[in-house]
Amino acid sequence: MTSCPPPLALPARSHTDAGTLRRVGVELEMSGLDIDRLAAICSRYLHLPSQTTSRYERILPGDPAGDWRVELDFTLLRDLGREQRAENDLGDELRNSMEELLKWATNDVVPLELVSPPLPMDRLGEIEGLIDLLRIAGAQGTSSSVISAFGMQFNPDLPDLRTDTITAYLKAFTCLYDWLAPRARLSLTRRLTAFAGPYPPPYVRQLIDPQYWPDQTQLIADYLLANPTRNRALDMLPLFKHLSADQVLATTTDPLIKARPAPHYRLPDSLIDQPGWGLGGAWNDWLQVEALAADRPRLDACCSAYEHHLEQGLGRLLDSWKAQVERQWLSGT
């Protein structure tokens, strides 16, 4: 690396049951740079080669954690970009024209995406320095255009894959959502397109029931019934597909659901063009989910308090749940 940024804080349970440091993947969307410029900056900073795999995809191999990827976040264009075309072929010329038209029409709404491998959590600080370089080079975030909907996502490995652990994370995230969402600073476009929507209210009530600790099959079935979509602020479909692919595929065959042993936290906006912005704020907010999920008595008490709050009807207007979270349910308060 060209510099050694300070490491970010680690969660309360920083290691897996096997004793290894937990990992987290990062996905960062942006515009303002072409794909070769973005890949070149990442290549120099990470000291990794950049390989062209298609017109809209670059791979940076050689990191012990795995390959980094730079790609256009549009499946159709990526598929078109993998096609080999012949010169002086009318059919290929038409496909080239269609591809160029599609690229032009989506230029302001389809971001480039930097995708890290699952990094040991103590390496997250490295990405802060890269964000600074990309900002200086002209990278733009979701606030650069009223029609942009660019996000930053984390894929954090859980400390273990026991059902009670997964349920605890779902409960903790649900209890803290009203506090997390304003801090994520979602753009109007991302809110309207529901790329990172909340769980439906009936499912929220089911989750925060202090008696709700189902087995794995029931947990996945309940989630799929309420959330048969990737567009959730905490998308559990990749993790559940890893654990029980048949259950997930019986509900959705969306090819974009990639099985992995981690949920997909997609709430924060990408504000890469704004000075001072980086992973740290969103990561520290996620650590509040980690802390609550790791403390079963506190989690049960928080769920009971949230359940009581929702039962108050109009009385909820006198004291928002966000305010209650800030007073009582954040780690260190």
Tab-separated table of C-alpha atoms in Angstrom:
chain	number	residue	atom	x	y	z
A	1	MET	CA	0.000	0.000	0.000
A	2	THR	CA	1.111	3.573	-0.561
A	3	SER	CA	0.145	4.592	2.987
A	4	CYS	CA	-0.906	3.030	6.278
A	5	PRO	CA	-4.232	4.557	7.314
A	6	PRO	CA	-5.302	3.840	10.886
A	7	PRO	CA	-7.377	0.688	11.270
A	8	LEU	CA	-11.087	1.016	11.888
A	9	ALA	CA	-12.655	-0.261	15.092
A	10	LEU	CA	-13.485	-3.952	15.324
A	11	PRO	CA	-16.788	-5.435	16.526
A	12	ALA	CA	-17.275	-6.934	19.954
A	13	ARG	CA	-16.953	-10.405	18.446
A	14	SER	CA	-14.039	-9.815	16.081
A	15	HIS	CA	-13.172	-13.478	15.536
A	16	THR	CA	-15.097	-16.492	14.354
A	17	ASP	CA	-15.583	-19.558	16.513
A	18	ALA	CA	-12.667	-21.088	14.609
A	19	GLY	CA	-10.431	-18.302	15.928
A	20	THR	CA	-9.906	-16.458	12.627
A	21	LEU	CA	-10.411	-12.728	12.248
A	22	ARG	CA	-13.770	-12.030	10.679
A	23	ARG	CA	-13.883	-10.685	7.119
A	24	VAL	CA	-15.948	-8.047	5.356
A	25	GLY	CA	-16.377	-7.267	1.660
A	26	VAL	CA	-16.950	-3.681	0.521
A	27	GLU	CA	-18.794	-2.517	-2.601
A	28	LEU	CA	-18.528	1.137	-3.567
A	29	GLU	CA	-20.478	2.743	-6.423
A	30	MET	CA	-19.458	5.933	-8.182
A	31	SER	CA	-19.401	7.903	-11.437
A	32	GLY	CA	-17.048	10.566	-12.790
A	33	LEU	CA	-14.252	8.205	-13.863
A	34	ASP	CA	-14.052	5.814	-16.784
A	35	ILE	CA	-13.367	2.187	-16.020
A	36	ASP	CA	-9.701	2.248	-17.071
A	37	ARG	CA	-8.968	5.305	-14.939
A	38	LEU	CA	-10.683	3.755	-11.927
A	39	ALA	CA	-8.849	0.456	-12.399
A	40	ALA	CA	-5.505	2.213	-12.840
A	41	ILE	CA	-5.873	4.205	-9.601
A	42	CYS	CA	-6.849	1.077	-7.680
A	43	SER	CA	-4.015	-0.893	-9.264
A	44	ARG	CA	-1.376	1.637	-8.214
A	45	TYR	CA	-2.734	2.048	-4.699
A	46	LEU	CA	-3.127	-1.676	-4.056
A	47	HIS	CA	0.076	-2.654	-5.895
A	48	LEU	CA	-1.869	-5.172	-7.958
A	49	PRO	CA	-1.976	-5.717	-11.736
A	50	SER	CA	-5.110	-4.771	-13.645
A	51	GLN	CA	-6.469	-7.275	-16.152
A	52	THR	CA	-9.170	-6.537	-18.718
A	53	THR	CA	-11.750	-9.319	-18.811
A	54	SER	CA	-14.364	-7.510	-20.911
A	55	ARG	CA	-15.234	-4.015	-22.087
A	56	TYR	CA	-16.882	-3.268	-18.742
A	57	GLU	CA	-14.924	-5.441	-16.302
A	58	ARG	CA	-11.438	-5.348	-14.822
A	59	ILE	CA	-9.905	-7.744	-12.295
A	60	LEU	CA	-7.031	-6.949	-9.931
A	61	PRO	CA	-5.564	-10.310	-8.845
A	62	GLY	CA	-2.835	-11.052	-6.345
A	63	ASP	CA	-4.294	-9.913	-3.027
A	64	PRO	CA	-4.085	-12.708	-0.407
A	65	ALA	CA	-7.759	-12.025	0.383
A	66	GLY	CA	-8.848	-12.589	-3.237
A	67	ASP	CA	-9.426	-10.635	-6.438
A	68	TRP	CA	-10.602	-7.021	-6.483
A	69	ARG	CA	-13.063	-6.123	-9.243
A	70	VAL	CA	-13.916	-2.932	-11.096
A	71	GLU	CA	-17.031	-3.207	-13.216
A	72	LEU	CA	-20.057	-1.443	-14.619
A	73	ASP	CA	-22.996	-2.162	-12.324
A	74	PHE	CA	-25.346	-3.204	-15.129
A	75	THR	CA	-25.691	-6.892	-15.919
A	76	LEU	CA	-26.959	-6.450	-19.487
A	77	LEU	CA	-24.085	-4.189	-20.508
A	78	ARG	CA	-21.571	-6.475	-18.795
A	79	ASP	CA	-22.981	-9.406	-20.773
A	80	LEU	CA	-22.779	-7.415	-24.002
A	81	GLY	CA	-19.241	-6.389	-23.120
A	82	ARG	CA	-18.138	-10.029	-23.013
A	83	GLU	CA	-19.197	-10.661	-26.603
A	84	GLN	CA	-16.494	-10.838	-29.262
A	85	ARG	CA	-17.473	-8.885	-32.362
A	86	ALA	CA	-16.123	-9.111	-35.903
A	87	GLU	CA	-15.380	-6.095	-38.078
A	88	ASN	CA	-17.429	-5.538	-41.243
A	89	ASP	CA	-20.228	-7.779	-39.966
A	90	LEU	CA	-23.642	-6.104	-40.225
A	91	GLY	CA	-25.086	-8.006	-37.290
A	92	ASP	CA	-22.143	-7.145	-35.084
A	93	GLU	CA	-22.272	-3.505	-36.191
A	94	LEU	CA	-25.918	-3.375	-35.121
A	95	ARG	CA	-25.075	-4.926	-31.760
A	96	ASN	CA	-22.245	-2.414	-31.325
A	97	SER	CA	-24.669	0.428	-32.051
A	98	MET	CA	-27.201	-0.950	-29.583
A	99	GLU	CA	-24.511	-1.304	-26.939
A	100	GLU	CA	-23.304	2.267	-27.449
A	101	LEU	CA	-26.870	3.598	-27.292
A	102	LEU	CA	-27.550	1.680	-24.101
A	103	LYS	CA	-24.324	2.937	-22.551
A	104	TRP	CA	-25.179	6.538	-23.470
A	105	ALA	CA	-28.762	6.271	-22.163
A	106	THR	CA	-27.668	4.918	-18.789
A	107	ASN	CA	-24.522	6.978	-18.333
A	108	ASP	CA	-25.888	9.102	-15.467
A	109	VAL	CA	-27.743	6.348	-13.627
A	110	VAL	CA	-25.501	3.283	-13.871
A	111	PRO	CA	-22.407	3.520	-11.681
A	112	LEU	CA	-19.042	1.911	-11.841
A	113	GLU	CA	-18.463	-0.333	-8.871
A	114	LEU	CA	-15.329	-1.178	-6.937
A	115	VAL	CA	-15.736	-4.569	-5.263
A	116	SER	CA	-13.226	-5.770	-2.709
A	117	PRO	CA	-12.622	-9.396	-1.782
A	118	PRO	CA	-13.668	-10.443	1.725
A	119	LEU	CA	-11.004	-8.555	3.676
A	120	PRO	CA	-9.918	-9.301	7.233
A	121	MET	CA	-11.689	-6.610	9.237
A	122	ASP	CA	-8.409	-5.051	10.351
A	123	ARG	CA	-7.724	-4.112	6.707
A	124	LEU	CA	-10.804	-1.916	6.261
A	125	GLY	CA	-8.792	1.214	6.971
A	126	GLU	CA	-6.826	0.625	3.758
A	127	ILE	CA	-9.891	1.546	1.714
A	128	GLU	CA	-10.051	4.993	3.333
A	129	GLY	CA	-6.830	6.022	1.598
A	130	LEU	CA	-8.132	4.708	-1.721
A	131	ILE	CA	-11.349	6.708	-1.325
A	132	ASP	CA	-9.293	9.874	-0.864
A	133	LEU	CA	-7.377	9.212	-4.104
A	134	LEU	CA	-10.563	8.506	-6.041
A	135	ARG	CA	-12.145	11.726	-4.770
A	136	ILE	CA	-9.116	13.741	-5.873
A	137	ALA	CA	-9.303	12.062	-9.295
A	138	GLY	CA	-12.917	13.187	-9.754
A	139	ALA	CA	-15.070	10.319	-8.504
A	140	GLN	CA	-18.685	11.373	-7.917
A	141	GLY	CA	-21.206	9.938	-5.486
A	142	THR	CA	-24.964	9.801	-5.362
A	143	SER	CA	-25.299	13.504	-4.545
A	144	SER	CA	-23.727	14.509	-7.868
A	145	SER	CA	-27.018	14.116	-9.751
A	146	VAL	CA	-30.693	14.095	-8.795
A	147	ILE	CA	-31.126	10.810	-10.674
A	148	SER	CA	-28.112	9.030	-9.192
A	149	ALA	CA	-28.731	6.216	-6.714
A	150	PHE	CA	-25.251	5.111	-5.721
A	151	GLY	CA	-24.597	3.185	-2.548
A	152	MET	CA	-21.883	1.651	-0.430
A	153	GLN	CA	-22.399	-1.881	0.835
A	154	PHE	CA	-20.772	-4.126	3.419
A	155	ASN	CA	-20.798	-7.921	3.354
A	156	PRO	CA	-19.710	-8.804	6.901
A	157	ASP	CA	-19.063	-12.415	7.837
A	158	LEU	CA	-20.945	-13.250	11.014
A	159	PRO	CA	-19.019	-14.660	13.978
A	160	ASP	CA	-20.819	-17.956	13.446
A	161	LEU	CA	-23.759	-19.259	11.419
A	162	ARG	CA	-25.869	-20.586	14.272
A	163	THR	CA	-29.506	-19.693	13.816
A	164	ASP	CA	-29.740	-17.793	17.102
A	165	THR	CA	-26.772	-15.647	16.040
A	166	ILE	CA	-28.385	-14.802	12.686
A	167	THR	CA	-31.695	-14.052	14.416
A	168	ALA	CA	-29.914	-11.767	16.879
A	169	TYR	CA	-28.448	-9.728	14.016
A	170	LEU	CA	-31.873	-9.417	12.382
A	171	LYS	CA	-33.418	-8.296	15.657
A	172	ALA	CA	-30.627	-5.826	16.429
A	173	PHE	CA	-30.734	-4.284	12.963
A	174	THR	CA	-34.524	-3.961	13.096
A	175	CYS	CA	-34.401	-2.281	16.497
A	176	LEU	CA	-31.786	0.223	15.308
A	177	TYR	CA	-33.142	0.888	11.797
A	178	ASP	CA	-34.912	4.159	12.694
A	179	TRP	CA	-31.580	5.465	13.991
A	180	LEU	CA	-29.451	4.031	11.180
A	181	ALA	CA	-31.544	5.223	8.226
A	182	PRO	CA	-31.232	9.008	8.806
A	183	ARG	CA	-27.509	8.636	9.422
A	184	ALA	CA	-27.112	6.802	6.110
A	185	ARG	CA	-28.266	10.007	4.367
A	186	LEU	CA	-30.186	8.185	1.636
A	187	SER	CA	-30.727	10.309	-1.446
A	188	LEU	CA	-34.288	10.899	-2.630
A	189	THR	CA	-33.640	8.710	-5.663
A	190	ARG	CA	-32.483	5.763	-3.551
A	191	ARG	CA	-35.513	6.167	-1.278
A	192	LEU	CA	-37.909	6.290	-4.224
A	193	THR	CA	-36.345	3.285	-5.946
A	194	ALA	CA	-36.386	1.289	-2.670
A	195	PHE	CA	-32.962	-0.221	-3.323
A	196	ALA	CA	-32.449	-0.292	0.447
A	197	GLY	CA	-35.945	-0.444	1.861
A	198	PRO	CA	-36.958	-1.364	5.428
A	199	TYR	CA	-38.568	-4.627	6.404
A	200	PRO	CA	-42.388	-4.616	6.204
A	201	PRO	CA	-44.106	-3.659	9.501
A	202	PRO	CA	-45.689	-7.094	10.110
A	203	TYR	CA	-42.254	-8.711	9.789
A	204	VAL	CA	-40.747	-6.100	12.117
A	205	ARG	CA	-43.313	-7.013	14.752
A	206	GLN	CA	-42.570	-10.696	14.261
A	207	LEU	CA	-38.829	-10.159	14.655
A	208	ILE	CA	-38.990	-8.045	17.802
A	209	ASP	CA	-41.217	-10.488	19.659
A	210	PRO	CA	-38.903	-11.511	22.523
A	211	GLN	CA	-40.143	-15.092	22.130
A	212	TYR	CA	-39.183	-15.268	18.442
A	213	TRP	CA	-36.157	-17.546	18.232
A	214	PRO	CA	-37.027	-19.968	15.394
A	215	ASP	CA	-35.002	-22.813	13.936
A	216	GLN	CA	-33.149	-22.226	10.662
A	217	THR	CA	-35.857	-23.546	8.348
A	218	GLN	CA	-38.528	-21.380	9.973
A	219	LEU	CA	-36.294	-18.298	10.113
A	220	ILE	CA	-35.585	-18.506	6.384
A	221	ALA	CA	-39.210	-19.293	5.524
A	222	ASP	CA	-40.480	-16.311	7.509
A	223	TYR	CA	-37.913	-14.004	5.920
A	224	LEU	CA	-38.721	-15.148	2.382
A	225	LEU	CA	-42.451	-14.754	2.938
A	226	ALA	CA	-41.997	-11.132	3.981
A	227	ASN	CA	-38.949	-10.216	1.850
A	228	PRO	CA	-38.858	-12.032	-1.512
A	229	THR	CA	-36.547	-9.307	-2.861
A	230	ARG	CA	-32.931	-8.161	-2.716
A	231	ASN	CA	-34.037	-4.562	-2.095
A	232	ARG	CA	-33.753	-4.481	1.667
A	233	ALA	CA	-31.395	-2.369	3.757
A	234	LEU	CA	-30.102	-5.599	5.295
A	235	ASP	CA	-30.475	-8.187	2.544
A	236	MET	CA	-30.290	-11.689	4.004
A	237	LEU	CA	-30.840	-13.557	0.732
A	238	PRO	CA	-27.114	-14.174	-0.005
A	239	LEU	CA	-26.624	-15.697	3.451
A	240	PHE	CA	-29.824	-17.722	3.309
A	241	LYS	CA	-28.962	-18.983	-0.178
A	242	HIS	CA	-25.620	-20.131	1.240
A	243	LEU	CA	-27.398	-21.964	4.053
A	244	SER	CA	-30.440	-23.319	2.212
A	245	ALA	CA	-30.359	-22.736	-1.534
A	246	ASP	CA	-33.468	-24.846	-2.194
A	247	GLN	CA	-35.595	-22.685	0.088
A	248	VAL	CA	-34.452	-19.460	-1.539
A	249	LEU	CA	-34.744	-20.778	-5.101
A	250	ALA	CA	-38.299	-21.905	-4.403
A	251	THR	CA	-39.178	-18.256	-3.784
A	252	THR	CA	-36.902	-16.322	-6.153
A	253	THR	CA	-34.564	-17.274	-8.979
A	254	ASP	CA	-33.028	-13.803	-9.234
A	255	PRO	CA	-29.561	-14.518	-10.707
A	256	LEU	CA	-28.096	-11.518	-8.866
A	257	ILE	CA	-28.458	-13.293	-5.521
A	258	LYS	CA	-24.975	-14.679	-4.908
A	259	ALA	CA	-24.662	-17.254	-2.143
A	260	ARG	CA	-22.119	-16.254	0.512
A	261	PRO	CA	-21.774	-16.664	4.285
A	262	ALA	CA	-22.610	-13.009	4.940
A	263	PRO	CA	-25.605	-10.668	4.834
A	264	HIS	CA	-25.565	-7.698	2.474
A	265	TYR	CA	-25.804	-4.334	4.267
A	266	ARG	CA	-26.820	-1.912	1.551
A	267	LEU	CA	-28.154	1.097	3.459
A	268	PRO	CA	-25.429	3.817	3.236
A	269	ASP	CA	-25.183	6.219	0.304
A	270	SER	CA	-21.926	6.634	-1.608
A	271	LEU	CA	-20.810	10.206	-0.941
A	272	ILE	CA	-17.313	9.712	-2.288
A	273	ASP	CA	-17.103	13.239	-3.745
A	274	GLN	CA	-17.626	14.880	-0.348
A	275	PRO	CA	-14.441	15.786	1.578
A	276	GLY	CA	-14.038	13.793	4.751
A	277	TRP	CA	-16.435	11.038	3.747
A	278	GLY	CA	-15.264	7.451	4.024
A	279	LEU	CA	-16.109	4.043	5.394
A	280	GLY	CA	-15.671	5.055	9.003
A	281	GLY	CA	-19.056	6.625	9.695
A	282	ALA	CA	-21.145	3.852	8.198
A	283	TRP	CA	-18.884	1.186	9.681
A	284	ASN	CA	-19.144	2.632	13.180
A	285	ASP	CA	-22.932	2.697	12.807
A	286	TRP	CA	-22.877	-0.975	11.796
A	287	LEU	CA	-20.810	-1.714	14.912
A	288	GLN	CA	-23.824	-0.628	16.971
A	289	VAL	CA	-25.756	-3.494	15.357
A	290	GLU	CA	-22.852	-5.784	16.207
A	291	ALA	CA	-22.784	-4.670	19.836
A	292	LEU	CA	-26.529	-5.086	20.364
A	293	ALA	CA	-26.594	-8.483	18.639
A	294	ALA	CA	-23.768	-9.724	20.887
A	295	ASP	CA	-25.558	-8.821	24.143
A	296	ARG	CA	-28.578	-11.128	24.474
A	297	PRO	CA	-30.088	-9.627	27.668
A	298	ARG	CA	-29.773	-6.090	26.287
A	299	LEU	CA	-31.160	-7.216	22.919
A	300	ASP	CA	-34.202	-8.846	24.522
A	301	ALA	CA	-34.831	-5.708	26.584
A	302	CYS	CA	-34.497	-3.498	23.487
A	303	CYS	CA	-36.945	-5.680	21.546
A	304	SER	CA	-39.465	-5.453	24.393
A	305	ALA	CA	-39.059	-1.675	24.521
A	306	TYR	CA	-39.538	-1.355	20.763
A	307	GLU	CA	-42.591	-3.614	20.897
A	308	HIS	CA	-44.050	-1.404	23.639
A	309	HIS	CA	-43.274	1.706	21.580
A	310	LEU	CA	-45.126	0.345	18.534
A	311	GLU	CA	-48.159	-0.481	20.658
A	312	GLN	CA	-48.568	3.134	21.774
A	313	GLY	CA	-50.361	4.270	18.634
A	314	LEU	CA	-50.429	8.056	18.360
A	315	GLY	CA	-48.447	8.227	21.584
A	316	ARG	CA	-45.399	7.319	19.496
A	317	LEU	CA	-45.422	10.868	18.138
A	318	LEU	CA	-44.512	12.226	21.583
A	319	ASP	CA	-41.249	10.304	21.766
A	320	SER	CA	-39.713	8.902	18.598
A	321	TRP	CA	-38.055	5.507	18.661
A	322	LYS	CA	-34.925	7.108	17.183
A	323	ALA	CA	-34.702	9.361	20.227
A	324	GLN	CA	-35.170	6.385	22.552
A	325	VAL	CA	-32.419	4.507	20.748
A	326	GLU	CA	-30.060	7.444	21.173
A	327	ARG	CA	-30.864	7.725	24.880
A	328	GLN	CA	-30.729	4.078	25.859
A	329	TRP	CA	-29.827	1.471	23.270
A	330	LEU	CA	-26.522	2.506	21.741
A	331	SER	CA	-23.308	0.986	22.963
A	332	GLY	CA	-21.556	3.376	25.320
A	333	THR	CA	-24.708	5.330	26.216
